[in-house]
Each structure stands twice: as C-alpha cells, then as structure tokens.
mmCIF file of C-alpha atoms and ligand atoms in Angstrom:
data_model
loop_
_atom_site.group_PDB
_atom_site.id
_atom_site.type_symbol
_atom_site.label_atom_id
_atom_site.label_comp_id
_atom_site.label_asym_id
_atom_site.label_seq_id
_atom_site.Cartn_x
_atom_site.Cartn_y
_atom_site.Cartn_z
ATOM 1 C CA UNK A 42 -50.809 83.680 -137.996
ATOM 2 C CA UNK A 43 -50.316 83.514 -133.630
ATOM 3 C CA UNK A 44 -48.159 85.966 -131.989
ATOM 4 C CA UNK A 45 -46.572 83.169 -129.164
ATOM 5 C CA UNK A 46 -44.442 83.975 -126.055
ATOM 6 C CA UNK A 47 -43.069 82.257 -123.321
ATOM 7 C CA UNK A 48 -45.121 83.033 -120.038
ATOM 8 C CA UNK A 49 -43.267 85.690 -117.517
ATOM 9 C CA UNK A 50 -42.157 89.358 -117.193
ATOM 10 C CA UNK A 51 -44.093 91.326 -120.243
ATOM 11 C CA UNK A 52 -45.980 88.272 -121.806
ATOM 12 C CA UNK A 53 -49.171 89.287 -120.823
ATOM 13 C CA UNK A 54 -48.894 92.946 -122.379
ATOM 14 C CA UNK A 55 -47.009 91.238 -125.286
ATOM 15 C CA UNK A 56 -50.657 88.786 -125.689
ATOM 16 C CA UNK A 57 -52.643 91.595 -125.065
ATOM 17 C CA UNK A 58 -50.970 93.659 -127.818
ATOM 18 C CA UNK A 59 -51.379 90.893 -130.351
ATOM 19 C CA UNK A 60 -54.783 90.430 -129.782
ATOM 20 C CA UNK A 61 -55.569 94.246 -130.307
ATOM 21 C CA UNK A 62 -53.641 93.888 -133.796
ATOM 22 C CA UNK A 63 -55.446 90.721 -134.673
ATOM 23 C CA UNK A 64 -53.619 87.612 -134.164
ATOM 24 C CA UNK A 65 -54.074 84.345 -132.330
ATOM 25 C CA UNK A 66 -52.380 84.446 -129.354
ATOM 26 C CA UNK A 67 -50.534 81.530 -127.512
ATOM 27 C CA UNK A 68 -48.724 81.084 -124.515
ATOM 28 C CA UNK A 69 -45.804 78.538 -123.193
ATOM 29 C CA UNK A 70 -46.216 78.148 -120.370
ATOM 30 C CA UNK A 71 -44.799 76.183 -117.027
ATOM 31 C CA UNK A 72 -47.621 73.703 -115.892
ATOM 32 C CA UNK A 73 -47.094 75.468 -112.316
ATOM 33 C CA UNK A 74 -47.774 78.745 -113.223
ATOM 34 C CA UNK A 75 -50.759 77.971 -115.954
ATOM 35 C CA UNK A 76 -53.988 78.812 -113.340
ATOM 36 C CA UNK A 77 -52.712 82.433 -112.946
ATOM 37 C CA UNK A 78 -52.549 82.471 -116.691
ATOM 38 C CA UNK A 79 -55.701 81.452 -117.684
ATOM 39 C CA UNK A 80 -57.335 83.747 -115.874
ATOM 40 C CA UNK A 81 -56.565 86.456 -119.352
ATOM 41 C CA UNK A 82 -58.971 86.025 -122.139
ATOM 42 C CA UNK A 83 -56.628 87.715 -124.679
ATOM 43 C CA UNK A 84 -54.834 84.198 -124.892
ATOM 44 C CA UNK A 85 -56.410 81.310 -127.033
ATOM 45 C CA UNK A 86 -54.205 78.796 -126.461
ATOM 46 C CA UNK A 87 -51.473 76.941 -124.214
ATOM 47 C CA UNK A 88 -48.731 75.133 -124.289
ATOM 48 C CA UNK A 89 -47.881 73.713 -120.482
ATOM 49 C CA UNK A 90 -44.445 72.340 -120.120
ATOM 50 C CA UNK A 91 -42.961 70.147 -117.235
ATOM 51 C CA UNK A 92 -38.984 71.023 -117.947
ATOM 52 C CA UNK A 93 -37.407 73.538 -120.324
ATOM 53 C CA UNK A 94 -36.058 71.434 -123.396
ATOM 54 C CA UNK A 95 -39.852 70.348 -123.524
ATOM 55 C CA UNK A 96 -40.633 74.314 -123.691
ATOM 56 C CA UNK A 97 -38.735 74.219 -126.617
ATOM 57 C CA UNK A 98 -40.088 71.514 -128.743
ATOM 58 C CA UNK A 99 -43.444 73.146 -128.068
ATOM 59 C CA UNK A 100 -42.241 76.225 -129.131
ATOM 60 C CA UNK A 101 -40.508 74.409 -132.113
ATOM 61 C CA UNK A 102 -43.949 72.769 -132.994
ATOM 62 C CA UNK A 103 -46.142 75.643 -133.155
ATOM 63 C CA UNK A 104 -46.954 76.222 -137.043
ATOM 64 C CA UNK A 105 -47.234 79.608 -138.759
ATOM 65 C CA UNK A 106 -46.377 81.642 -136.028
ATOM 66 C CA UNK A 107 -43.820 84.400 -134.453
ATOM 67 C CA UNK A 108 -41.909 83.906 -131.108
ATOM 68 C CA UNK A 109 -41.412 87.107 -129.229
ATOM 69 C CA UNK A 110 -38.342 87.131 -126.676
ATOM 70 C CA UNK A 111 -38.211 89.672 -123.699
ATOM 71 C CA UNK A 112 -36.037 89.598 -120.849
ATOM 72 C CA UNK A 113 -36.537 86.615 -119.201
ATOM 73 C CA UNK A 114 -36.437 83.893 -121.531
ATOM 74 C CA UNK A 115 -32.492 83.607 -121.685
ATOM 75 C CA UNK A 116 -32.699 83.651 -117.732
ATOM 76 C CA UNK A 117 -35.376 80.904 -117.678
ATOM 77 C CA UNK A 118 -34.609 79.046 -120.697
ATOM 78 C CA UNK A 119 -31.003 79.332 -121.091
ATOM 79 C CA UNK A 120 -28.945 80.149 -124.077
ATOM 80 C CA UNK A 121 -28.438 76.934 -125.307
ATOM 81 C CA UNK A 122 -32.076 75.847 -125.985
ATOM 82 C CA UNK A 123 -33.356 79.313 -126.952
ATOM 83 C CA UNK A 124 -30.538 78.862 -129.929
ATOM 84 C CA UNK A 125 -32.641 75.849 -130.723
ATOM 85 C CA UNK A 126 -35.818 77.342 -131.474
ATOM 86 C CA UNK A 127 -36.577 77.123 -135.191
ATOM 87 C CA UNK A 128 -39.367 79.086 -135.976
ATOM 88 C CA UNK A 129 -39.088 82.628 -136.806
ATOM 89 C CA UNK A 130 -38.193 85.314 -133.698
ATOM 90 C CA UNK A 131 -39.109 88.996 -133.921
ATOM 91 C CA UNK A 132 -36.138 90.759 -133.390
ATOM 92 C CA UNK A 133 -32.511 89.954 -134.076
ATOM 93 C CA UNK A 134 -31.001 86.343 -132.422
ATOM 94 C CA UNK A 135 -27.779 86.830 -132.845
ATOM 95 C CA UNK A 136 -27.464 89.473 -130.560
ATOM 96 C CA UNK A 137 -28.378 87.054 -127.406
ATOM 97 C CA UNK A 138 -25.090 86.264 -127.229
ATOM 98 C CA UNK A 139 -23.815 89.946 -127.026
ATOM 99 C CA UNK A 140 -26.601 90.645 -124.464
ATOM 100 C CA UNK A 141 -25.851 87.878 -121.944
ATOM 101 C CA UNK A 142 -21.964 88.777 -122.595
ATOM 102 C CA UNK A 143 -20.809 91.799 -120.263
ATOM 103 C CA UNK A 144 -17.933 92.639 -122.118
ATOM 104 C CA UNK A 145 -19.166 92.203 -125.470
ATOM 105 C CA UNK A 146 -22.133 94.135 -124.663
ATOM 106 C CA UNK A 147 -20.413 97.587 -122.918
ATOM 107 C CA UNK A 148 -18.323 96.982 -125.842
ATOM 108 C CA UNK A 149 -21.082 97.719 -128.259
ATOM 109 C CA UNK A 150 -21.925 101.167 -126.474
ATOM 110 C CA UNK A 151 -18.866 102.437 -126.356
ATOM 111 C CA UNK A 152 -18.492 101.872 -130.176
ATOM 112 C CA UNK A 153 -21.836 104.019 -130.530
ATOM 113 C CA UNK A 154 -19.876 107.125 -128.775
ATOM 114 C CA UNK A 155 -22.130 106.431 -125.948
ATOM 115 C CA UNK A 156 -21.191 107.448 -122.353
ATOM 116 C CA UNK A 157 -20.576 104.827 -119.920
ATOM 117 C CA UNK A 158 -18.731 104.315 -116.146
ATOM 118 C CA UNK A 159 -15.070 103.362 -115.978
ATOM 119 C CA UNK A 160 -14.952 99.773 -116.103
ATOM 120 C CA UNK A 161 -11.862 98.051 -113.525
ATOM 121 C CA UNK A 162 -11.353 94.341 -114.247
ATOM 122 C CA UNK A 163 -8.985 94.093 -111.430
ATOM 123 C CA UNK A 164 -10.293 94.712 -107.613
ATOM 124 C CA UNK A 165 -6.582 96.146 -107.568
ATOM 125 C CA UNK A 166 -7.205 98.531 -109.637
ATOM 126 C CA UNK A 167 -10.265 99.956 -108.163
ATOM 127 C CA UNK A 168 -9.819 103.964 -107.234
ATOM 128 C CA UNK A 169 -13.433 104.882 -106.491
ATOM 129 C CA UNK A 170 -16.899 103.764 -104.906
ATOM 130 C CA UNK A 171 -17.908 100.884 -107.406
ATOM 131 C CA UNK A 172 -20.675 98.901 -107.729
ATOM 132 C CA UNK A 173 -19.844 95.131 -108.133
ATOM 133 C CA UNK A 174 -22.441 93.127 -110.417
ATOM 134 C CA UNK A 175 -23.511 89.504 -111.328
ATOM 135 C CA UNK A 176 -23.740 87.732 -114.310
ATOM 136 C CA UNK A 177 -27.251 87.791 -116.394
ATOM 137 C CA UNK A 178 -30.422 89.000 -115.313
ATOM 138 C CA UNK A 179 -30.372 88.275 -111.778
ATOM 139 C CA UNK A 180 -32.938 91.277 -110.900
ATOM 140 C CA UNK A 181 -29.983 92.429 -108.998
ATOM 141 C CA UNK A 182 -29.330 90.055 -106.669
ATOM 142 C CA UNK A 183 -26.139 89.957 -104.706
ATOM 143 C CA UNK A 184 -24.727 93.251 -106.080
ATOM 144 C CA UNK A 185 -22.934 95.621 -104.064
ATOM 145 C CA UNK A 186 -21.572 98.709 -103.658
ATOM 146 C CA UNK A 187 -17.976 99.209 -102.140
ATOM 147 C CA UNK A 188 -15.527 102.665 -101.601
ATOM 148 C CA UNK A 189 -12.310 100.553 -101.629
ATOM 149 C CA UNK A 190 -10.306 97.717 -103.389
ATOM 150 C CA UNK A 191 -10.243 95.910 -99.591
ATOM 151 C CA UNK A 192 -14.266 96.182 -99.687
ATOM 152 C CA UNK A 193 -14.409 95.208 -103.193
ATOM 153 C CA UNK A 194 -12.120 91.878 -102.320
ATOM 154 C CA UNK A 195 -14.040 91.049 -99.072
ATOM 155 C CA UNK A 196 -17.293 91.075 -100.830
ATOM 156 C CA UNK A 197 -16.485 89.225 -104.001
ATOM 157 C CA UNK A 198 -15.265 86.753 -101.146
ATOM 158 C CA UNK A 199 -18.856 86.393 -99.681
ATOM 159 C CA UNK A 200 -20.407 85.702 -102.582
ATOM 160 C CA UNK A 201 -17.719 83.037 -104.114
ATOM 161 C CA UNK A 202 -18.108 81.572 -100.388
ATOM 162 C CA UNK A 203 -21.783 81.858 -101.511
ATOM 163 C CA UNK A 204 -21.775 79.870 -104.218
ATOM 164 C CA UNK A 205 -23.339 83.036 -106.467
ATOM 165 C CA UNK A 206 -20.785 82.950 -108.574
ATOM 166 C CA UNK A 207 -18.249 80.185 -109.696
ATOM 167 C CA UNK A 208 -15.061 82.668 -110.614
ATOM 168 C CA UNK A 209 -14.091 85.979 -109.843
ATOM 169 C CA UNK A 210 -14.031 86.948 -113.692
ATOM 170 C CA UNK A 211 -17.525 86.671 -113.776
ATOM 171 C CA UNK A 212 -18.094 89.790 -111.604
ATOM 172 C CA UNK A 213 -18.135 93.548 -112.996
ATOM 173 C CA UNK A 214 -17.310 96.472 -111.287
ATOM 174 C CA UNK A 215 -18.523 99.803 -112.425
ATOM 175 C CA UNK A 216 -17.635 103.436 -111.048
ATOM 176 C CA UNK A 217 -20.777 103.784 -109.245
ATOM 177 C CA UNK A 218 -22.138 106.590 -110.801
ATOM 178 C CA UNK A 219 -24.220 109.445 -108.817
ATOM 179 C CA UNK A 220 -27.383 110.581 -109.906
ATOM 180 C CA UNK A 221 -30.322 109.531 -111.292
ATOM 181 C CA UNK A 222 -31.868 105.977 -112.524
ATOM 182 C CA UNK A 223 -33.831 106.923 -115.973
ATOM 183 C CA UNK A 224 -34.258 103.622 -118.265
ATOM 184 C CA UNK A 225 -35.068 104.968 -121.943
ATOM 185 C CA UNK A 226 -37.104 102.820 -124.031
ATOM 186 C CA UNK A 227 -36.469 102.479 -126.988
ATOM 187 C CA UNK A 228 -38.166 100.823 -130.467
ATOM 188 C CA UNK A 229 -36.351 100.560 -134.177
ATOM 189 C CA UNK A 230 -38.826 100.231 -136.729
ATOM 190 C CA UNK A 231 -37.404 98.589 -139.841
ATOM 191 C CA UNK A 232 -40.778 99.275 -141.716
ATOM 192 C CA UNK A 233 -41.034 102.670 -140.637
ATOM 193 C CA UNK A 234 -36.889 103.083 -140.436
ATOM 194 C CA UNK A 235 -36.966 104.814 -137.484
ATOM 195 C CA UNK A 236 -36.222 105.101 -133.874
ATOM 196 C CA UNK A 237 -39.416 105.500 -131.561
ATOM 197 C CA UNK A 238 -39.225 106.555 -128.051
ATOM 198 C CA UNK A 239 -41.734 104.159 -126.366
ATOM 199 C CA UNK A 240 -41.238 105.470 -122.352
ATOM 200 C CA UNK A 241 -39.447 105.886 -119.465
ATOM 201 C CA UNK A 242 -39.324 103.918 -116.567
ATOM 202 C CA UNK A 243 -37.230 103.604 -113.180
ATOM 203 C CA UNK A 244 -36.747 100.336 -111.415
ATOM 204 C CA UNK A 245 -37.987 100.304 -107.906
ATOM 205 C CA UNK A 246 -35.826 98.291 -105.903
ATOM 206 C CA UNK A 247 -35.400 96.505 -102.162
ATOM 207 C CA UNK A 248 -33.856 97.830 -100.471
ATOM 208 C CA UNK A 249 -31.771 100.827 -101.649
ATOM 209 C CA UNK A 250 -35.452 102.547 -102.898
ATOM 210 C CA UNK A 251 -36.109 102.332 -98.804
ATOM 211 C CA UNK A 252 -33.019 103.795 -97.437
ATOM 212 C CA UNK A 253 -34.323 107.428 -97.853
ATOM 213 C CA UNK A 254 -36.678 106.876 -95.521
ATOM 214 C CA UNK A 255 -34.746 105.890 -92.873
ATOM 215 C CA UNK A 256 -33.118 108.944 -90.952
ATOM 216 C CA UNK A 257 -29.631 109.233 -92.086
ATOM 217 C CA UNK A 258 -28.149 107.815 -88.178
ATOM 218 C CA UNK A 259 -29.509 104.268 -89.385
ATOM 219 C CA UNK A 260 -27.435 102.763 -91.704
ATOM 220 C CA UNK A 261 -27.661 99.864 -93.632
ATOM 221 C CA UNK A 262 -25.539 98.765 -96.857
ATOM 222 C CA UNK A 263 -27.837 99.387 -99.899
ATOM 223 C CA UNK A 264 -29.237 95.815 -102.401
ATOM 224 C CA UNK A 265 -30.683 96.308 -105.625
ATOM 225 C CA UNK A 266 -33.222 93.831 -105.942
ATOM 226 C CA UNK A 267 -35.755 94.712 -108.519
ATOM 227 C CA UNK A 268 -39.615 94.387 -107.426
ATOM 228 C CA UNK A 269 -41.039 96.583 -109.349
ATOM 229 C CA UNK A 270 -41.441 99.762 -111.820
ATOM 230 C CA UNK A 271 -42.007 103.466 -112.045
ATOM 231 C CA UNK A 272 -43.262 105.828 -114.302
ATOM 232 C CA UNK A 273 -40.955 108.639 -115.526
ATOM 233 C CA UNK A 274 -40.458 111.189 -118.107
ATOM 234 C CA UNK A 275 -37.334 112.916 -118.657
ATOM 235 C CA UNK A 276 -36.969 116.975 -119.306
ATOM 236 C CA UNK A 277 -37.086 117.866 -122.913
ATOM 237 C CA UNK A 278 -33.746 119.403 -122.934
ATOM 238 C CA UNK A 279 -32.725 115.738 -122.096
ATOM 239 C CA UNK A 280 -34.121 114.181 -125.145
ATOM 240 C CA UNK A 281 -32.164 115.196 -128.099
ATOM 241 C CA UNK A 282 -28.882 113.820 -126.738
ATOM 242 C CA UNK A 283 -30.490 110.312 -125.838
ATOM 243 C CA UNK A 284 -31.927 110.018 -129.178
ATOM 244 C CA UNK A 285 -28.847 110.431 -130.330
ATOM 245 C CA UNK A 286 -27.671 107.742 -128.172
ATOM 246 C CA UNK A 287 -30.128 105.549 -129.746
ATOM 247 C CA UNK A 288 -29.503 106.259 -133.126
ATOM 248 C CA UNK A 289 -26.188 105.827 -132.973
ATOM 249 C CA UNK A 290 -26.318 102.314 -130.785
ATOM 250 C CA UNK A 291 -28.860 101.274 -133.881
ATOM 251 C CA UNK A 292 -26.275 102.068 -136.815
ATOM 252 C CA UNK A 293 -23.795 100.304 -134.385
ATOM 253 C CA UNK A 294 -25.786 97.077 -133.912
ATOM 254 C CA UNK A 295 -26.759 96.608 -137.784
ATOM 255 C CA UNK A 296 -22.623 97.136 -138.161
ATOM 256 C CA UNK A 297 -21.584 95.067 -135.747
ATOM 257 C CA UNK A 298 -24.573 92.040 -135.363
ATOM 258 C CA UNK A 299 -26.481 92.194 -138.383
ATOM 259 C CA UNK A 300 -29.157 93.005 -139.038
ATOM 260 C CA UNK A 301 -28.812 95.481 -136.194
ATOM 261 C CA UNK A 302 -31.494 95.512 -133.768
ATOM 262 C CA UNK A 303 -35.347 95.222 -134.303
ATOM 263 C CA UNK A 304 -37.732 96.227 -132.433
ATOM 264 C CA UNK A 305 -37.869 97.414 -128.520
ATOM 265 C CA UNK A 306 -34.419 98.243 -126.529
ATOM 266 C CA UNK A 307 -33.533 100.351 -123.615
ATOM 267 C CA UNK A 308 -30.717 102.281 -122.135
ATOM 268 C CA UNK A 309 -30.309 101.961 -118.832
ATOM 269 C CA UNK A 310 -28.598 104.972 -117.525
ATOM 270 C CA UNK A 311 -27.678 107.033 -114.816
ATOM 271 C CA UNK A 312 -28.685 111.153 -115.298
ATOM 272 C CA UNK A 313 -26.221 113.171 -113.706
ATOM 273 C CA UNK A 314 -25.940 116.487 -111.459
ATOM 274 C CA UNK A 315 -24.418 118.148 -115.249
ATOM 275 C CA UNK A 316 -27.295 116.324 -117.083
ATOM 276 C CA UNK A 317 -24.899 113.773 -118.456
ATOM 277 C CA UNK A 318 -26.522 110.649 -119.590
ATOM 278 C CA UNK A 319 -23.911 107.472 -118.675
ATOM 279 C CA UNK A 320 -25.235 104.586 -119.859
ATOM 280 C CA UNK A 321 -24.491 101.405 -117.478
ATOM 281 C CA UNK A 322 -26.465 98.522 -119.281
ATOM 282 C CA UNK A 323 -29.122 98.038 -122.564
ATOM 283 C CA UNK A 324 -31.383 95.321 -123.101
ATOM 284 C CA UNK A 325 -31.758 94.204 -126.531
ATOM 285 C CA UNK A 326 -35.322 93.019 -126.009
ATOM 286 C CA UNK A 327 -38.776 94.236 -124.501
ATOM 287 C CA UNK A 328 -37.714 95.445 -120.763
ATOM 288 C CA UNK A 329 -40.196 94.802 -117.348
ATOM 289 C CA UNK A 330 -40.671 98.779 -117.161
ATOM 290 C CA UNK A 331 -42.652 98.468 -120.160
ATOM 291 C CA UNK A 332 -45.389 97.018 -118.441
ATOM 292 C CA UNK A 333 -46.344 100.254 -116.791
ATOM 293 C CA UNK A 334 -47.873 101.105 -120.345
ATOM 294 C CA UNK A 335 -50.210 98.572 -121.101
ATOM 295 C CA UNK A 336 -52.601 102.131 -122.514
ATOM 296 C CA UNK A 337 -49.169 103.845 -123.733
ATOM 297 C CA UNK A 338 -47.257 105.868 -122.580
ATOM 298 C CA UNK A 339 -46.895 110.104 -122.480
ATOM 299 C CA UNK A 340 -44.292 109.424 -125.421
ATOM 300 C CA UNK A 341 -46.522 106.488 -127.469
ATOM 301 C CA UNK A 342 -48.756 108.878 -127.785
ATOM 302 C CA UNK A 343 -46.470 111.332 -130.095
ATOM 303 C CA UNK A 344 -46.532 108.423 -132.351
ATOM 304 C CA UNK A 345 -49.646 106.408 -132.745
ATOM 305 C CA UNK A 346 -53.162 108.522 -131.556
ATOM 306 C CA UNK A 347 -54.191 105.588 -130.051
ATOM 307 C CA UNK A 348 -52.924 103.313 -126.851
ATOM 308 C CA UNK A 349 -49.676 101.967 -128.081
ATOM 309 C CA UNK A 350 -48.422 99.595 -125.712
ATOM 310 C CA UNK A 351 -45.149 98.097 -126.476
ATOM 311 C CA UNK A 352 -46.630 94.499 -126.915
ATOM 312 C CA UNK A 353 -49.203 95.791 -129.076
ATOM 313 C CA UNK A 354 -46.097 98.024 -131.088
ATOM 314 C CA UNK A 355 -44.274 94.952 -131.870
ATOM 315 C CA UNK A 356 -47.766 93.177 -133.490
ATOM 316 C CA UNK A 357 -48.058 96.315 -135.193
ATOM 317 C CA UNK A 358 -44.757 96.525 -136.224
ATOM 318 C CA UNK A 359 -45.352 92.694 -137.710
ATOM 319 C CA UNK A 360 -48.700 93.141 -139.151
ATOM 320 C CA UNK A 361 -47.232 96.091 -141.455
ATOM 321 C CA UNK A 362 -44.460 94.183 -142.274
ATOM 322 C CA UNK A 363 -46.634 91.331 -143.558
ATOM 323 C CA UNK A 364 -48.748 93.366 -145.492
ATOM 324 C CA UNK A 365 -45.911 94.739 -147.455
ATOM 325 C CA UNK A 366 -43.888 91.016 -147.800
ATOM 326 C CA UNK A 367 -41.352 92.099 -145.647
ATOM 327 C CA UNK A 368 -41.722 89.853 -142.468
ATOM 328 C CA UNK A 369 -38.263 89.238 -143.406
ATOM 329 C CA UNK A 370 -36.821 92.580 -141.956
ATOM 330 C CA UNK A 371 -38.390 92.466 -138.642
ATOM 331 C CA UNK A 372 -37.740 88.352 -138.073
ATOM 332 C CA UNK A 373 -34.570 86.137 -138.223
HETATM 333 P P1 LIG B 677 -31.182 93.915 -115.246
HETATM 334 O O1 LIG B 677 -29.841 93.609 -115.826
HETATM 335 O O2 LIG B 677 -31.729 92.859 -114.359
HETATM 336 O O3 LIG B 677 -32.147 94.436 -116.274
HETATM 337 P P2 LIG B 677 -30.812 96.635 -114.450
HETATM 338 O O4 LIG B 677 -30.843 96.915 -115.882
HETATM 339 O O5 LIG B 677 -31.719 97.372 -113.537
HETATM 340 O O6 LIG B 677 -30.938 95.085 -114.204
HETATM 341 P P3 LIG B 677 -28.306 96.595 -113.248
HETATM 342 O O7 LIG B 677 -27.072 96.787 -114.007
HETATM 343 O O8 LIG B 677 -28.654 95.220 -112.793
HETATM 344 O O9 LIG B 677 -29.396 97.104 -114.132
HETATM 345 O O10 LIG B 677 -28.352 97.626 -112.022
HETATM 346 C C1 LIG B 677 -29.165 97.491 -110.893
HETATM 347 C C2 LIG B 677 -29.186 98.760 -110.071
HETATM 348 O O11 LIG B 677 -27.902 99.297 -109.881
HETATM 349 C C3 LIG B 677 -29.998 99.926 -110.630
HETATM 350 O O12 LIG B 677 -30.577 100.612 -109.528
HETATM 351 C C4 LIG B 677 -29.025 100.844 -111.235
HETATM 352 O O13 LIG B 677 -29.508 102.149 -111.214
HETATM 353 C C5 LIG B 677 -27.834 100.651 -110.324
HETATM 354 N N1 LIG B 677 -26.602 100.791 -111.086
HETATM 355 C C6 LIG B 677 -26.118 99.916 -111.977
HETATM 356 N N2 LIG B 677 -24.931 100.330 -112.468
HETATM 357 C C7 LIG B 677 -24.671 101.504 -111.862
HETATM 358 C C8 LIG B 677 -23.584 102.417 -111.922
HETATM 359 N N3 LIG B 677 -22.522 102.183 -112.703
HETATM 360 N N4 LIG B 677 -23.633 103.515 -111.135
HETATM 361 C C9 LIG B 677 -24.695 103.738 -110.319
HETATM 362 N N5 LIG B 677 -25.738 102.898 -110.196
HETATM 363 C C10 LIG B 677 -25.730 101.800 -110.961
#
C-alpha cells in the first residue's frame, strides 16, 4: 500500500512519516516545483501535473493507496475537484465543506462549549478593536485590524477596490482579542479512541511579529502574513481546560459531520491575561506548525518513546488500523 500527498506545506514530513512506518510513498506534484522535490529520498515516486483537474485524475489513478489532505490542498486544488477524488482519504471529507465555511465552522465550536470572540456581521455593529479577515487560507493576507465601525468600512473598501474580495459578506470581523497566539495540536485516534496532544506551535508572521522591535514612536498598522513557525509549550495548569476543548470539539464533530474528525486538528487560540483560552479558528487537517516536529515534539514524546512526527502519527495511525481490518474508521 503508498501513503500519497499532494506536494506543499507538510508533505514532506507527511512522506517522511510514511516511509518510517513502511509504505511506498508518492508525491503529486506541480511539474514546476518537481526539482526541489526530488531532491528527498523518502519519496519513490511522482506524479507531475501541468493544471489541477489533471492533479486529480492522477490522484484518482493511483491504485491501492491513501490520500492524505493538509492545509493547502483546498487552497491549491479547490473544493470542487478535491470532492472528486475517489480513492480513499485519511480523515473525514465531509468536513471540507465546514472548514472552508466561516460560519459553519465557528458554528461548530461554539456547539462544543468552546470559547470564542464576539462575532459582528455588520461593520455597524462593530463596538470594539476588530480584526477583519478573508476568506480561506490566505496565510493572512489582507487582514486588518480596526478600533472603529468608520475604520472597519474604509478598509473593507480598499480591499473590494482591490479586487481581494468580490462581496462584503465574505469578510469576518472578530473582537480582536489580546493576548497570546498558542495553536494546540491536536490528533483523534479512532484505533486508540483517544485524543493526543501532538504540539504547540505559534505562527510567525510579517509584519506584526516585527513591530516590537520598532520603538513604540514608529508606527505602522500591523499584517498578518504567515512565513513561518515557532515552537511553544503551554503551562501545565493550561492543559486540562484545552483538552477539554478538544474532547468536546471531537464528540461535536462525530455529532454533527459524521464520523467526527480523524486524525490531526488544531485550535487556534488566543491565551489571555486571566488564562482564558478563546478559540478564533481550527483546522480540520494536519496544520504548517507541525512541521517544526519532524523528531516530535516535547508532548509526542508522552505518547510514543520514539520520534513521533505528525506525518509519521497518521501512517501509524493507518498501519494499526490495517492490521486490525479497520482502515474503515480512519478513511472515508
Ligand atoms: P490560517 O487560516 O491561514 O491557518 P491562522 O489560523 O493563523 O491562519 P487567522 O485566523 O488567519 O489564523 O489569523 C491570523 C493572525 O491573526 C494570527 O496572528 C492570529 O493570532 C491573529 N488573530 C486571528 N483572530 C484573532 C482574534 N480574534 N483576536 C486576536 N488575534 C487574532
């Protein structure tokens, strides 16, 4: 059996991972980005495509295998083909559409009891500093933050004027939240029916990550543009109530999108000056700030006394399932 992935954000610790368990390992890949590829010998075999809908017949042709999704295929793909792939995904589909649906998807942490910012779906209506988002996984692009309905109108202006967005409904504003950025990942094991916390990450992002070291008579209007990751861990104290969290947003998902969610997730939150955790986003799928654990991470190794990557948990995760007949549970 191959473990196959479309090439981008975690796909070569997802490779890597498979190899370590085992598998044959292939990659889709776009013909422009191939060279940079092959320079990994963890991957035995590619599949170089010119346009997307030929990614997916690739994908589609690939026999006895297991697609893995992370976080940029919906971006690169879109959500039309990737519903067209036929062969079997690890994780749940059916949630894509939740995840690349704002509403639907703050709607499915507030039905796990899970703390999140005010929402305002009218500029008018906005009482507070905000922060005013895009639509899918832009890497932050084009947000911004604004202390008044005027600001929130002029900007939302800019980028219609912009062409980054088509209609105002597709923006979100969020009570910007102070504190800290802590994203907590996440991993449901069906096999081992439990939730495993795989790490802790913080985006690092242009330029608001640069402002604090500029001295404070410099201004400049903060952009959250990811470029890369950091390592974190969180108190202990913290941990309980984020678990918590994650069991709850588990019991949630397998209510409200069965089979519930498989495999790797994260909740993106904001820590607060009272230690509250508000959660402002998930991602149903392996996130970028995995990456910084290729060996595993401080919290990995609670669980497995051995490097545990999150690539390499998911091919675990499948080669248990197989040997007990019950690839079922972890694919759809
Ligand atoms: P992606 O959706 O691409 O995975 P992301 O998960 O980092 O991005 P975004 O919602 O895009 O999350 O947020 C980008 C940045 O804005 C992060 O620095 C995050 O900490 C900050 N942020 C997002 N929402 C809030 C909020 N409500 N209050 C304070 N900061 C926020």
């Amino acid at each position: 059996m191959s473990i196959i992935t479309l090439a981008s954000h975690s796909s070569l610790q997802i490779l890597h991972g498979a190899k370590k368990e085992g598998f044959q390992t292939e990659i889709v890949v776009d013909k422009k980005r191939q060279s940079f590829y092959k320079r990994f010998p963890f991957i035995d075999k590619f599949h170089v495509y010119s346009n997307e809908d030929e990614a997916v017949s690739l994908i589609n042709n690939i026999q006895d295998s297991i697609f893995i999704p992370h976080g940029s295929l919906i971006e690169y793909i879109g959500m039309e083909r990737v519903s067209k792939i036929r062969i079997p995904i690890f994780g749940n589909r059916s949630l894509f559409p939740w995840e690349s649906n704002q509403e639907k998807k703050m709607k499915l942490l507030e039905l796990s009891k899970i703390k999140t910012p005010t929402r305002f779906s009218d500029p008018e209506e906005v009482d507070r500093t905000v922060i005013v988002k895009l639509p899918g996984a832009k890497g932050g692009k084009g947000y911004f933050v604004a202390r008044s309905k005027g600001e929130v109108k002029d900007g939302i202006r800019r980028l219609l004027d912009k062409g980054m967005v088509n209609d105002q409904r597709e923006i979100i504003i969020q009570e910007y939240v102070i504190g800290i950025p802590m994203y907590f990942q996440f991993f449901y094991s069906p096999i081992f029916r439990r939730v495993e916390l795989t790490g802790i990450d913080i985006r690092y992002e242009t330029n608001i990550d640069g402002l604090k070291r500029l001295p404070s008579w410099i201004s400049q209007e903060p952009s959250f543009v990811v470029a890369g990751n950091i390592p974190a861990v969180a108190r202990e104290s913290l941990l309980p109530a984020v678990f918590d969290y994650a069991e709850s947003f588990v019991a949630t998902t397998r209510e409200v999108v069965p089979p519930g969610i498989i495999g790797p997730f994260c909740l993106e939150s904001i820590v607060t000056e009272n230690l509250d955790v508000i959660v402002f986003e998930f991602s149903g799928r392996i996130v970028a700030g995995t990456n910084l654990y290729i060996d595993g991470s401080p919290y990995s190794w609670l669980y497995w006394d051995e490097p545990m990557s999150v690539g390499r948990r998911i091919s675990r995760e499948i080669k248990l399932a197989k040997e007990n007949n019950r690839t079922s549970e972890v694919t759809t």
